[in-house]
Amino acid sequence: MIRPNNATAPPVIVLGDDETVRRCEQLTARAEPRSATIAAMFAFASGAPASHDHLTEVEAVVAAVARAIATRLPIWMPDPLADLGREQHYRRLSLVLQRHGLDLLVGHDFWPVPDAGGINEIDHALRCEVQAVDALDRAALAAAGVESLERVVAQAATAMPVGSHENDWPPTLPQAGLPWPERRQALLGYVCWLVEGCGVTRAAAARVLNSSGQRAPDGRAWQSRSVTALLDSRYGWEATA
C-alpha cells in the first residue's frame, strides 16, 4: 500500500465526477511530485452517487473498482466526499478496496483511508465490526471449504475435453496490449467461460472485458453485440461488430 511522500509509488486509478476528472492535466501535475502516474480515469455525472442509495447503481464506480481489483492498483479520489455526496458511500468504497488489500487514496496528498482507524469514532467502530465479520467468514470458509474446493476442482478436471490441461481452467485474459490475432483465442475462451460456464450475461461480460482494459477488434469498447459476434466467430463469423 502506498503512503504519502513515498519515493516511488505505483500508478493510480482516478475516480471522481466529471469536473474532477476534467482536470486531467492538473491531477497529473499533482501526482508527479509523488512519483505517481495515472493508469486510468473513471468519471460519473456530478451528483450521481448522492442520488443513489447504493454505489452499484453508479457504473463508473463499479468499473473503477473492477479495474483496481484486476490490476492491483489503488484508487485515488482527489475530492471524495464532495464527489460521492454521502459518507456511507465513502466508507463502503474504501472497505471494498480494503477487502482486496488495496488503498483508497484521498485528497491532494494521497492520504490512504482509513487513516488512523477511520473518519471518526463511528466509522472506526463500523470498520472494526466489518473486519471481525470478514475474519470469521474467512475462517469458516477455510475450515469448511478445503474439501469442497478439492471436489469442485476434481469435477472440473473430469469434465475437461481430451487434450486439455489442468492449468487451462479457469481461463485467463490475455495481455490487453497484444494485437487482436494474438488475443482472439484466449479472449474467446475467457468469454465462453464467463457466458456459458458461469452464466454471466453478455452485457456483463462486456463490462468485465472493458474494466480489464480489453478492447474489441476495432479498438472500441466491448458491447453485448460485439461479445455475441466473438462467440459466433466459433462458427465462422468475424467479431467486428
Short mmCIF file of C-alpha atoms in Angstrom, two decimals, residues 24-222:
data_model
loop_
_atom_site.label_atom_id
_atom_site.label_comp_id
_atom_site.label_asym_id
_atom_site.label_seq_id
_atom_site.Cartn_x
_atom_site.Cartn_y
_atom_site.Cartn_z
CA CYS A 24 -6.73 15.77 -16.01
CA GLU A 25 -3.61 17.90 -16.52
CA GLN A 26 -3.82 19.38 -13.02
CA LEU A 27 -4.28 15.94 -11.47
CA THR A 28 -1.32 14.58 -13.38
CA ALA A 29 0.82 17.52 -12.23
CA ARG A 30 -0.18 16.88 -8.61
CA ALA A 31 0.64 13.18 -8.99
CA GLU A 32 4.11 13.65 -10.49
CA PRO A 33 5.90 15.02 -7.36
CA ARG A 34 4.97 11.80 -5.57
CA SER A 35 6.14 9.63 -8.48
CA ALA A 36 2.55 8.53 -9.07
CA THR A 37 1.25 8.10 -12.60
CA ILE A 38 -2.39 7.87 -13.64
CA ALA A 39 -3.25 4.50 -15.16
CA ALA A 40 -6.93 5.19 -15.87
CA MET A 41 -9.71 7.65 -15.12
CA PHE A 42 -13.36 6.94 -14.41
CA ALA A 43 -15.94 9.73 -14.25
CA PHE A 44 -19.56 9.85 -13.18
CA ALA A 45 -22.06 12.67 -13.62
CA SER A 46 -21.93 15.29 -10.89
CA GLY A 47 -24.30 14.33 -8.08
CA ALA A 48 -24.90 10.79 -9.40
CA PRO A 49 -23.71 8.88 -6.28
CA ALA A 50 -25.68 11.12 -3.93
CA SER A 51 -28.86 10.34 -5.87
CA HIS A 52 -28.48 6.59 -5.30
CA ASP A 53 -28.58 4.55 -2.12
CA HIS A 54 -26.07 2.05 -3.49
CA LEU A 55 -22.87 2.60 -5.45
CA THR A 56 -23.68 -0.48 -7.52
CA GLU A 57 -26.03 1.83 -9.41
CA VAL A 58 -23.15 4.12 -10.47
CA GLU A 59 -21.49 2.41 -13.41
CA ALA A 60 -18.22 4.39 -13.27
CA VAL A 61 -17.66 3.41 -9.63
CA VAL A 62 -18.23 -0.28 -10.37
CA ALA A 63 -15.91 -0.11 -13.38
CA ALA A 64 -13.17 1.67 -11.38
CA VAL A 65 -13.30 -0.90 -8.57
CA ALA A 66 -13.23 -3.74 -11.11
CA ARG A 67 -10.15 -2.24 -12.79
CA ALA A 68 -8.46 -1.68 -9.42
CA ILE A 69 -9.01 -5.30 -8.38
CA ALA A 70 -7.93 -6.67 -11.77
CA THR A 71 -4.75 -4.57 -11.93
CA ARG A 72 -3.99 -4.44 -8.18
CA LEU A 73 -3.85 -0.64 -8.23
CA PRO A 74 -5.19 1.85 -5.66
CA ILE A 75 -7.99 4.28 -6.45
CA TRP A 76 -7.30 7.98 -6.00
CA MET A 77 -10.21 10.36 -5.31
CA PRO A 78 -8.97 13.96 -5.01
CA ASP A 79 -12.36 15.14 -3.64
CA PRO A 80 -14.12 12.02 -2.31
CA LEU A 81 -16.77 13.46 0.00
CA ALA A 82 -17.70 16.24 -2.40
CA ASP A 83 -17.92 13.87 -5.37
CA LEU A 84 -19.61 10.92 -3.63
CA GLY A 85 -22.01 13.11 -1.68
CA ARG A 86 -22.66 10.59 1.11
CA GLU A 87 -20.33 9.49 3.91
CA GLN A 88 -21.57 5.90 3.67
CA HIS A 89 -20.50 5.75 0.01
CA TYR A 90 -17.04 6.92 1.04
CA ARG A 91 -16.88 4.24 3.75
CA ARG A 92 -18.22 1.41 1.59
CA LEU A 93 -15.87 2.14 -1.28
CA SER A 94 -12.82 2.11 0.98
CA LEU A 95 -13.97 -1.07 2.73
CA VAL A 96 -14.41 -2.91 -0.56
CA LEU A 97 -10.89 -1.95 -1.63
CA GLN A 98 -9.55 -2.84 1.81
CA ARG A 99 -11.00 -6.34 1.45
CA HIS A 100 -8.79 -6.79 -1.60
CA GLY A 101 -5.70 -5.32 0.05
CA LEU A 102 -5.98 -2.05 -1.87
CA ASP A 103 -6.00 1.59 -0.78
CA LEU A 104 -8.47 4.35 -1.41
CA LEU A 105 -6.24 7.42 -1.64
CA VAL A 106 -7.88 10.78 -0.99
CA GLY A 107 -7.10 14.47 -1.26
CA HIS A 108 -4.16 16.14 -2.95
CA ASP A 109 -1.72 14.44 -0.58
CA PHE A 110 -2.76 10.88 -1.44
CA TRP A 111 -3.78 10.01 2.13
CA PRO A 112 -4.90 6.36 2.44
CA VAL A 113 -8.28 5.60 4.00
CA PRO A 114 -8.78 4.56 6.69
CA ASP A 115 -6.15 6.82 8.20
CA ALA A 116 -5.73 6.41 11.97
CA GLY A 117 -8.58 3.89 12.10
CA GLY A 118 -11.37 5.73 10.31
CA ILE A 119 -13.03 9.02 9.53
CA ASN A 120 -14.49 9.32 13.04
CA GLU A 121 -15.32 7.11 16.04
CA ILE A 122 -18.48 5.71 14.42
CA ASP A 123 -16.60 4.96 11.22
CA HIS A 124 -13.83 3.25 13.21
CA ALA A 125 -16.37 1.10 15.07
CA LEU A 126 -18.10 0.10 11.84
CA ARG A 127 -14.80 -0.83 10.23
CA CYS A 128 -13.82 -2.97 13.21
CA GLU A 129 -17.19 -4.72 13.04
CA VAL A 130 -16.87 -5.40 9.31
CA GLN A 131 -13.32 -6.66 9.75
CA ALA A 132 -14.40 -9.00 12.56
CA VAL A 133 -17.22 -10.40 10.41
CA ASP A 134 -14.84 -10.85 7.47
CA ALA A 135 -12.32 -12.64 9.68
CA LEU A 136 -14.95 -15.07 10.98
CA ASP A 137 -16.26 -15.63 7.46
CA ARG A 138 -12.78 -16.41 6.10
CA ALA A 139 -12.02 -18.75 9.00
CA ALA A 140 -15.29 -20.66 8.46
CA LEU A 141 -14.71 -20.91 4.71
CA ALA A 142 -11.15 -22.09 5.28
CA ALA A 143 -12.35 -24.78 7.70
CA ALA A 144 -15.29 -25.99 5.61
CA GLY A 145 -14.16 -25.14 2.10
CA VAL A 146 -10.99 -27.14 1.59
CA GLU A 147 -12.80 -30.40 0.96
CA SER A 148 -15.48 -28.85 -1.23
CA LEU A 149 -12.87 -26.91 -3.25
CA GLU A 150 -10.96 -30.11 -3.92
CA ARG A 151 -14.22 -31.71 -5.06
CA VAL A 152 -15.01 -28.83 -7.44
CA VAL A 153 -11.53 -28.93 -8.98
CA ALA A 154 -11.75 -32.71 -9.39
CA GLN A 155 -15.14 -32.43 -11.09
CA ALA A 156 -13.90 -29.69 -13.41
CA ALA A 157 -10.84 -31.73 -14.33
CA THR A 158 -13.01 -34.77 -15.06
CA ALA A 159 -15.26 -32.68 -17.29
CA MET A 160 -12.36 -31.33 -19.38
CA PRO A 161 -12.19 -32.43 -23.03
CA VAL A 162 -9.43 -34.81 -24.01
CA GLY A 163 -6.21 -32.91 -24.53
CA SER A 164 -7.00 -30.15 -22.02
CA HIS A 165 -4.69 -29.43 -19.11
CA GLU A 166 -5.43 -28.58 -15.52
CA ASN A 167 -3.92 -25.12 -15.86
CA ASP A 168 -6.40 -24.29 -18.63
CA TRP A 169 -9.15 -23.86 -16.01
CA PRO A 170 -10.27 -21.27 -15.27
CA PRO A 171 -9.06 -19.41 -18.39
CA THR A 172 -7.20 -16.14 -18.05
CA LEU A 173 -7.37 -12.91 -20.02
CA PRO A 174 -4.56 -12.17 -22.48
CA GLN A 175 -2.49 -9.02 -22.20
CA ALA A 176 -4.66 -6.11 -23.32
CA GLY A 177 -1.91 -4.59 -25.48
CA LEU A 178 -1.40 -7.60 -27.73
CA PRO A 179 -2.58 -7.44 -31.36
CA TRP A 180 -6.07 -8.84 -31.92
CA PRO A 181 -4.93 -12.06 -33.71
CA GLU A 182 -2.78 -12.91 -30.68
CA ARG A 183 -5.59 -12.13 -28.19
CA ARG A 184 -8.53 -13.64 -30.03
CA GLN A 185 -8.33 -17.29 -28.99
CA ALA A 186 -7.59 -16.61 -25.32
CA LEU A 187 -10.30 -13.94 -25.19
CA LEU A 188 -12.81 -16.29 -26.82
CA GLY A 189 -12.04 -18.97 -24.23
CA TYR A 190 -12.45 -16.48 -21.40
CA VAL A 191 -15.78 -15.15 -22.71
CA CYS A 192 -17.09 -18.69 -23.28
CA TRP A 193 -16.21 -19.49 -19.68
CA LEU A 194 -17.97 -16.35 -18.41
CA VAL A 195 -21.13 -16.72 -20.50
CA GLU A 196 -21.55 -20.47 -20.85
CA GLY A 197 -19.69 -21.71 -17.80
CA CYS A 198 -20.63 -19.09 -15.22
CA GLY A 199 -23.98 -17.92 -16.61
CA VAL A 200 -22.88 -14.29 -16.95
CA THR A 201 -24.93 -12.18 -19.37
CA ARG A 202 -23.24 -10.90 -22.50
CA ALA A 203 -23.69 -7.32 -21.36
CA ALA A 204 -21.98 -8.16 -18.04
CA ALA A 205 -19.20 -9.97 -19.91
CA ALA A 206 -18.65 -6.81 -21.96
CA ARG A 207 -18.31 -4.79 -18.75
CA VAL A 208 -15.76 -7.27 -17.40
CA LEU A 209 -13.68 -7.01 -20.57
CA ASN A 210 -13.83 -3.21 -20.60
CA SER A 211 -12.89 -2.90 -16.93
CA SER A 212 -9.87 -5.14 -17.59
CA GLY A 213 -8.61 -2.84 -20.35
CA GLN A 214 -9.58 -5.16 -23.22
CA ARG A 215 -10.85 -3.67 -26.47
CA ALA A 216 -12.81 -5.14 -29.38
CA PRO A 217 -11.05 -5.85 -32.70
CA ASP A 218 -11.96 -2.37 -33.99
CA GLY A 219 -10.45 -0.75 -30.89
CA ARG A 220 -13.78 0.28 -29.40
CA ALA A 221 -15.25 -0.74 -26.06
CA TRP A 222 -16.95 -4.12 -25.87
#
